[in-house]
Amino acid sequence: MHARRAAAYIVRELRAPQLRLLWGALLLAAAALSSVEFLAQRLQGALQRDAAQLLGGALVVQGDVPLPAAFAQHARADGLRTAATVEFPSMALAPGADGGSRLVVVKAVDAAWPLLGHARLRGADGAAHEVAGAPPPGSVWAAAGLTAQLGVPTAGPIELGRRSLRVAGVLLSEPDRGTGLPGLAPRVLINAADLASTGLIQPASRAQWRLLLDGPPAALARYRAWADAAVRDTRGVQLLDAARHDGGIDRNLRHGAAFLQLVALLSAVLAAVACAVAANDFARRQRDAVALLKALGLTRRGVLALQLAQLALLGALAAAAGSVLGLLGQAALLRVLGGLLRLGTLPAPGWGPAGGALAVVFALLGAFALPPLWRLASVPPWRVLRQHDAGPSRVALAASVTGAAGGALALWALAADRAMAWRALLGVSGAALLFALGAAVLVALAARLARGRRGALALAARQLGAQRAAAVAQIASLAVALLALLLVAMLRAGLFAAWQRSLPADAPNRFVINVQPAQAAEFRAMLAGAGVEHYDWYPMVRARLLAVNGRAVHAADYPEGRARALVEREFNVSTTPRLPAGNRVVAGSWARTVDGDGLSVEQGLATLLRWKLGDVLRFDVAGRDFNAPITSIRRLDWESLHVNFFVLAPAALLARDTPSYIGAFRVDGASRALDAELPHRFPDITLLDLDALLAQLHAMLAQLGAAVELLFGCALAAGLAVQAATLLLGRRARQREAALWRALGASAALLRRVAVFELLLGGLAAGVLAAPAAAWLARWLARQLFDFTWTPAPVWWFAGPLLGALLALLVGWGSLRGVLRTPPLQLLRAPR
C-alpha cells in the first residue's frame, strides 16, 4: 500500500467512534497525571531553589540545647561563613497593666545574619528596603501589625520578658523564617546581645539554637563529613543539609498531595479500562476491513504497520493535547492552592511531565490497545467470503491478561508515590475480578427471576441473560468506574469528617507552657476566677533518653529519619494519677505507672523505636538519671487538642525534680480577658492562641477539597468513558435485535422501555457490587495512607446503586437511541 493511501486509510479509521473514545480515554489519563506532575515539578523546583534560603545556610547545625563551641570553631577553621540564631515562642506585651499581649516568635540574631538573602524592613520613612545584620541593641524589628494589636505606637516600646525594647522597623520578610505552629505567630527580631537581659531563656524553655553555614562547596563537603560524625556524639544536635531539606511541608499538605495523586492515579486506571474496552471493540470491528485488505494483497507486515501507525498517531495526539490540558490543570490547582503555598514565584514548568504523559499514553496503548490490534494481523483473507466469529482463544486471553498486567506495571512505575500506587492498583485489580464473578451471578439470577414473566422489566432481564458475556463485561467495567468514583468521594468525606470529629465545640483553644512551680497556684486561681473549670494541667520535666536495656542510644542505630530525630530530642515527661482523656491502654497495666515504678509510652513511639513491654529505659533529667521499665503502652488521640505525652512516669520518679507546668483550656465570652491578664501577670510564660491556627487549618482543608474536586472531574469523565466504551461492545447485537423486534411488531415505546430497564438493571448491579468494595477499600486506605479511622455512613450503600443507575442511563441512552431507530431492513443487510 502506497504511503499516501496508507495515510488516508489511517485518517479515515481515526473517525471511528471506538478510536475517538480510545483517544478521549488516553487524553484523560495524560491530563490527570500530567497536571499533578506539572504541579509537583514546579513545587519541587521551588523548594530546591529556596531550600538553602529557608534553612538559612547551605548547612545548618541545629539543637534544642546551646550548641558546643566546637561546631563554630571548626567552621571558621574551614573558612566557612557563619551566623548564629536563637528562636523561641514568647509573649510580647504593651507597657502598663491594661496593655495588650500577643504570642510572638522571638529570634535573636547576630551581626552576620542573614547568610543568604536579605530581610525586608519598612522604616520610619515608610519605604521598604533590604537590610542585613541584627537590630541595634535595645531595639527590635517587629512584624507588620504587631504594634496595632498590642495598642502601642508604631515605634513601640514593647516588653519582652524583663526588657522594654523600642520598635526600630516593621519586619516585612526574612529569608529563613520557620514553618509549623510557631511560624504562624508574628515575628520579633532582637539583637543577640539583648537576649540574656530579657530573662526569657529558662531551663525548660523550648528554644532552638542554630549555627548557619555557607561557603565554597569543597569546604562545605569537608565540614559536612566532620559534622556528620560530631552530631552522632552530641545529644540534641542535628545537621541539616539544604540538598535534603523537605521545605517544612506539613502533614495536612502531604496528605492533600497524596490525595491529589490518588485521584489522578484512579483517573488513569479508569482511562485504562476504557482503553481496553474500546480497543477490543475496535479490533473486532476491523476484522472485515483487514480481511478485505489482505484479500487485495496486503501482507501481515503491512497490516501490522498500519495498526502501529494508527496507535502512534493516536498516542502522539493524545499526549500532546493531554500535556496542554495538564498545564492548564496545574495552573488551576495552583490558583486554588495559592493560600497554602507560600513559595513566591515558581520556576517555569519543564518538559518532564509532558514526557511522562507521553510515556503513560504509550504504556496504556502498548498494554491495552496493541494486543487486540496485533491479533488483527492473523485475520485470514477468506473471512471476506465466510464471516465467522471464533470464540476467545487462549492466546487472546493470555494477551489480555498480559496487557492488563503491563498497564498496571506502567502506572505503578510512573506514579510519584509507588507505595500508594501499589495499594490502589492491587485493590482495584482484586475488585475487578470479584466484580466479574459477581456480575455473572447477578445476570444469571436476573434471567432466572424473569423467566416466564411478562413486561418490559422481565424482557430487559432476559436480554441481559441472553448476552451474558457482554452484560458481565459491561457491569464489571462500570463497577470498576463506580469503585474509583465512590472511593474518591468516600475518602474526601472521611478526611473532613475525621477532622471535624477531632475538633469538638468545647476543645481547648489555649495552650500554656513554662509555668514555674511558684506560679502554679496563682495561675490556677486566675483560671478559676475567670470561670474556667475544666482544663488540662500537668507537671512536666525535660528528659533525654540515654539507654535502652543498658545499651547506650545513638541516632545511627535507627535507619528511619523520624526515629533518629526522636532519640536526639528531649522528651516531655509527666505524671498523672488518672489516665488522660483520649488515652487508651492497649498493652500492659496502667496501675504500675500510678502506684509502681513503670513507664507508660505512646504506641506509635514504641513501634518506631522498637520498644516493647519490659524494656528498661534510662533518662537524664537535669543531670540526674533514672531507670524504669515499660509497663504499659497507650494509644493517643493526637488531634484532640488536649495535652498529650509520649512518656508518663510515676510521681515518685519525678519527685526530686523541679517541673514546669503545661496546660490547655478554653476561653470564650467573659474568660477572654485572660488573654491580656495572664501574660502581664506572668511575663515569662508562653500562651498559645489556637483560634487563628484552627481557622487556617479549616481554610487549608477547604482549599485541598476544592483541588480534589477539580481532579474529580477527570475521574468522572473517565468513568463516563468506561460506560460509553462498554455500551459499544454490544451495539451491533442490539441493532440486530431491535430490527428483529421491529419486524415482529414491537412498538418503539416498548423498545425504549426495555432499553431503559436494561441500562438501569446494569447500573444498579454495578453499584451493588461497587459500594461495599469502595467502602472497604476507603477504610483501608484511610488507615494506611491518610492515618485516620473512618467508617462509611449507611447512605453510601444506597449512593452506589443510584449513581450506577444514573451514569448508565445518562451515557447509555445517548448511545442506544440510534440502535432503537434501526429499521427492519437493517436486519437483512447486516452481516451474520
Short mmCIF file of N, CA, C and O in Angstrom, two decimals, residues 515-573:
data_model
loop_
_atom_site.label_atom_id
_atom_site.label_comp_id
_atom_site.label_asym_id
_atom_site.label_seq_id
_atom_site.Cartn_x
_atom_site.Cartn_y
_atom_site.Cartn_z
N VAL A 515 5.02 27.39 82.89
CA VAL A 515 4.54 27.93 84.16
C VAL A 515 5.42 27.35 85.26
O VAL A 515 5.50 26.12 85.42
N GLN A 516 6.08 28.19 86.01
CA GLN A 516 7.01 27.73 87.04
C GLN A 516 6.24 27.28 88.29
O GLN A 516 5.10 27.71 88.53
N PRO A 517 6.86 26.42 89.13
CA PRO A 517 6.16 25.90 90.32
C PRO A 517 5.63 27.00 91.23
O PRO A 517 4.52 26.88 91.76
N ALA A 518 6.41 28.08 91.41
CA ALA A 518 5.96 29.15 92.29
C ALA A 518 4.76 29.91 91.73
O ALA A 518 4.06 30.61 92.48
N GLN A 519 4.52 29.77 90.43
CA GLN A 519 3.41 30.49 89.80
C GLN A 519 2.15 29.63 89.68
O GLN A 519 1.08 30.16 89.36
N ALA A 520 2.27 28.33 89.90
CA ALA A 520 1.19 27.41 89.56
C ALA A 520 -0.10 27.72 90.32
O ALA A 520 -1.19 27.79 89.73
N ALA A 521 -0.01 27.92 91.65
CA ALA A 521 -1.22 28.13 92.44
C ALA A 521 -1.94 29.41 92.00
O ALA A 521 -3.17 29.43 91.83
N GLU A 522 -1.20 30.50 91.82
CA GLU A 522 -1.82 31.76 91.42
C GLU A 522 -2.40 31.65 90.02
O GLU A 522 -3.49 32.21 89.74
N PHE A 523 -1.70 30.94 89.13
CA PHE A 523 -2.19 30.79 87.77
C PHE A 523 -3.54 30.05 87.77
O PHE A 523 -4.50 30.49 87.13
N ARG A 524 -3.63 28.96 88.51
CA ARG A 524 -4.87 28.20 88.54
C ARG A 524 -5.99 28.98 89.22
O ARG A 524 -7.17 28.85 88.87
N ALA A 525 -5.60 29.83 90.21
CA ALA A 525 -6.61 30.66 90.86
C ALA A 525 -7.20 31.66 89.87
O ALA A 525 -8.40 31.95 89.89
N MET A 526 -6.36 32.20 88.96
CA MET A 526 -6.87 33.13 87.96
C MET A 526 -7.80 32.41 86.97
O MET A 526 -8.80 32.98 86.53
N LEU A 527 -7.48 31.15 86.63
CA LEU A 527 -8.39 30.39 85.76
C LEU A 527 -9.74 30.20 86.44
O LEU A 527 -10.79 30.39 85.82
N ALA A 528 -9.70 29.84 87.72
CA ALA A 528 -10.95 29.63 88.45
C ALA A 528 -11.74 30.92 88.56
O ALA A 528 -12.97 30.93 88.42
N GLY A 529 -11.05 32.03 88.79
CA GLY A 529 -11.73 33.32 88.90
C GLY A 529 -12.40 33.74 87.60
O GLY A 529 -13.39 34.48 87.63
N ALA A 530 -11.86 33.27 86.47
CA ALA A 530 -12.46 33.60 85.17
C ALA A 530 -13.52 32.59 84.75
O ALA A 530 -14.07 32.70 83.64
N GLY A 531 -13.82 31.63 85.61
CA GLY A 531 -14.86 30.66 85.29
C GLY A 531 -14.40 29.47 84.48
O GLY A 531 -15.22 28.70 83.97
N VAL A 532 -13.08 29.29 84.34
CA VAL A 532 -12.56 28.13 83.61
C VAL A 532 -12.44 26.98 84.60
O VAL A 532 -11.58 26.98 85.49
N GLU A 533 -13.30 25.97 84.45
CA GLU A 533 -13.36 24.88 85.43
C GLU A 533 -12.68 23.60 84.95
O GLU A 533 -12.06 22.88 85.72
N HIS A 534 -12.82 23.29 83.67
CA HIS A 534 -12.29 22.04 83.15
C HIS A 534 -11.11 22.35 82.23
O HIS A 534 -11.28 23.03 81.21
N TYR A 535 -9.96 21.86 82.60
CA TYR A 535 -8.78 22.14 81.79
C TYR A 535 -7.72 21.08 82.08
O TYR A 535 -7.78 20.36 83.09
N ASP A 536 -6.77 20.97 81.15
CA ASP A 536 -5.64 20.06 81.33
C ASP A 536 -4.56 20.77 82.15
O ASP A 536 -4.28 21.96 81.90
N TRP A 537 -3.94 20.04 83.07
CA TRP A 537 -2.88 20.64 83.90
C TRP A 537 -1.92 19.53 84.31
O TRP A 537 -2.30 18.59 85.01
N TYR A 538 -0.68 19.62 83.85
CA TYR A 538 0.29 18.57 84.12
C TYR A 538 1.65 19.17 84.48
O TYR A 538 2.09 20.16 83.85
N PRO A 539 2.34 18.56 85.45
CA PRO A 539 3.75 18.89 85.65
C PRO A 539 4.57 18.28 84.53
O PRO A 539 4.19 17.25 83.94
N MET A 540 5.69 18.86 84.22
CA MET A 540 6.47 18.40 83.07
C MET A 540 7.94 18.64 83.30
O MET A 540 8.34 19.71 83.79
N VAL A 541 8.75 17.63 83.00
CA VAL A 541 10.20 17.80 83.02
C VAL A 541 10.73 17.41 81.64
O VAL A 541 10.10 16.64 80.91
N ARG A 542 11.88 17.96 81.29
CA ARG A 542 12.54 17.60 80.04
C ARG A 542 13.53 16.49 80.33
O ARG A 542 14.39 16.61 81.21
N ALA A 543 13.39 15.37 79.63
CA ALA A 543 14.23 14.20 79.88
C ALA A 543 14.86 13.74 78.57
O ALA A 543 14.20 13.72 77.53
N ARG A 544 16.12 13.37 78.65
CA ARG A 544 16.84 12.91 77.46
C ARG A 544 17.10 11.41 77.59
O ARG A 544 17.59 10.94 78.62
N LEU A 545 16.74 10.65 76.57
CA LEU A 545 16.92 9.20 76.58
C LEU A 545 18.40 8.87 76.47
O LEU A 545 19.09 9.34 75.56
N LEU A 546 18.90 8.05 77.41
CA LEU A 546 20.31 7.67 77.42
C LEU A 546 20.53 6.23 76.97
O LEU A 546 21.50 5.96 76.26
N ALA A 547 19.67 5.32 77.41
CA ALA A 547 19.93 3.91 77.13
C ALA A 547 18.63 3.12 77.15
O ALA A 547 17.64 3.52 77.77
N VAL A 548 18.63 2.01 76.45
CA VAL A 548 17.52 1.05 76.45
C VAL A 548 18.10 -0.31 76.81
O VAL A 548 19.03 -0.80 76.13
N ASN A 549 17.59 -0.88 77.91
CA ASN A 549 18.10 -2.16 78.40
C ASN A 549 19.61 -2.14 78.62
O ASN A 549 20.33 -3.10 78.30
N GLY A 550 20.09 -1.02 79.14
CA GLY A 550 21.51 -0.89 79.46
C GLY A 550 22.41 -0.56 78.29
O GLY A 550 23.61 -0.33 78.48
N ARG A 551 21.86 -0.48 77.07
CA ARG A 551 22.66 -0.17 75.90
C ARG A 551 22.47 1.29 75.53
O ARG A 551 21.33 1.75 75.37
N ALA A 552 23.57 2.03 75.39
CA ALA A 552 23.50 3.45 75.07
C ALA A 552 22.81 3.65 73.73
O ALA A 552 22.97 2.87 72.79
N VAL A 553 22.00 4.72 73.65
CA VAL A 553 21.22 5.02 72.45
C VAL A 553 21.98 5.99 71.57
O VAL A 553 22.49 7.02 72.04
N HIS A 554 22.06 5.67 70.28
CA HIS A 554 22.67 6.56 69.28
C HIS A 554 21.72 6.66 68.08
O HIS A 554 21.07 5.68 67.70
N ALA A 555 21.67 7.85 67.49
CA ALA A 555 20.79 8.04 66.34
C ALA A 555 21.14 7.12 65.19
O ALA A 555 20.27 6.68 64.43
N ALA A 556 22.45 6.79 65.06
CA ALA A 556 22.88 5.93 63.95
C ALA A 556 22.31 4.52 64.06
O ALA A 556 22.34 3.76 63.08
N ASP A 557 21.77 4.16 65.23
CA ASP A 557 21.19 2.83 65.40
C ASP A 557 19.85 2.69 64.69
O ASP A 557 19.34 1.57 64.57
N TYR A 558 19.27 3.80 64.24
CA TYR A 558 17.93 3.77 63.66
C TYR A 558 18.00 4.22 62.21
O TYR A 558 18.50 5.30 61.89
N PRO A 559 17.49 3.40 61.28
CA PRO A 559 17.56 3.77 59.86
C PRO A 559 16.55 4.83 59.47
O PRO A 559 16.76 5.58 58.50
N GLU A 560 15.42 4.93 60.19
CA GLU A 560 14.35 5.85 59.81
C GLU A 560 14.64 7.25 60.35
O GLU A 560 15.04 7.42 61.50
N GLY A 561 14.45 8.27 59.50
CA GLY A 561 14.81 9.64 59.86
C GLY A 561 14.07 10.16 61.07
O GLY A 561 14.65 10.83 61.93
N ARG A 562 12.76 9.86 61.16
CA ARG A 562 11.98 10.36 62.30
C ARG A 562 12.45 9.70 63.59
O ARG A 562 12.48 10.34 64.65
N ALA A 563 12.82 8.43 63.54
CA ALA A 563 13.32 7.75 64.74
C ALA A 563 14.61 8.39 65.21
O ALA A 563 14.82 8.61 66.41
N ARG A 564 15.49 8.73 64.27
CA ARG A 564 16.75 9.37 64.66
C ARG A 564 16.50 10.73 65.32
O ARG A 564 17.14 11.09 66.31
N ALA A 565 15.54 11.48 64.74
CA ALA A 565 15.24 12.79 65.32
C ALA A 565 14.64 12.65 66.73
O ALA A 565 14.94 13.45 67.61
N LEU A 566 13.82 11.63 66.95
CA LEU A 566 13.19 11.46 68.26
C LEU A 566 14.20 11.11 69.34
O LEU A 566 14.13 11.62 70.45
N VAL A 567 15.13 10.21 69.04
CA VAL A 567 16.08 9.84 70.08
C VAL A 567 17.07 10.96 70.35
O VAL A 567 17.73 10.98 71.40
N GLU A 568 17.20 11.91 69.43
CA GLU A 568 18.10 13.03 69.64
C GLU A 568 17.46 14.14 70.48
O GLU A 568 18.14 14.93 71.10
N ARG A 569 16.16 14.22 70.51
CA ARG A 569 15.46 15.31 71.18
C ARG A 569 15.26 15.00 72.65
O ARG A 569 15.43 13.85 73.10
N GLU A 570 14.85 16.02 73.39
CA GLU A 570 14.43 15.83 74.76
C GLU A 570 12.93 15.51 74.79
O GLU A 570 12.15 16.14 74.08
N PHE A 571 12.55 14.55 75.62
CA PHE A 571 11.15 14.18 75.77
C PHE A 571 10.52 15.00 76.89
O PHE A 571 11.17 15.30 77.90
N ASN A 572 9.26 15.36 76.72
CA ASN A 572 8.48 15.93 77.80
C ASN A 572 7.87 14.78 78.58
O ASN A 572 7.05 14.02 78.05
N VAL A 573 8.26 14.63 79.82
CA VAL A 573 7.79 13.53 80.66
C VAL A 573 6.93 14.12 81.77
O VAL A 573 7.27 15.12 82.39
#
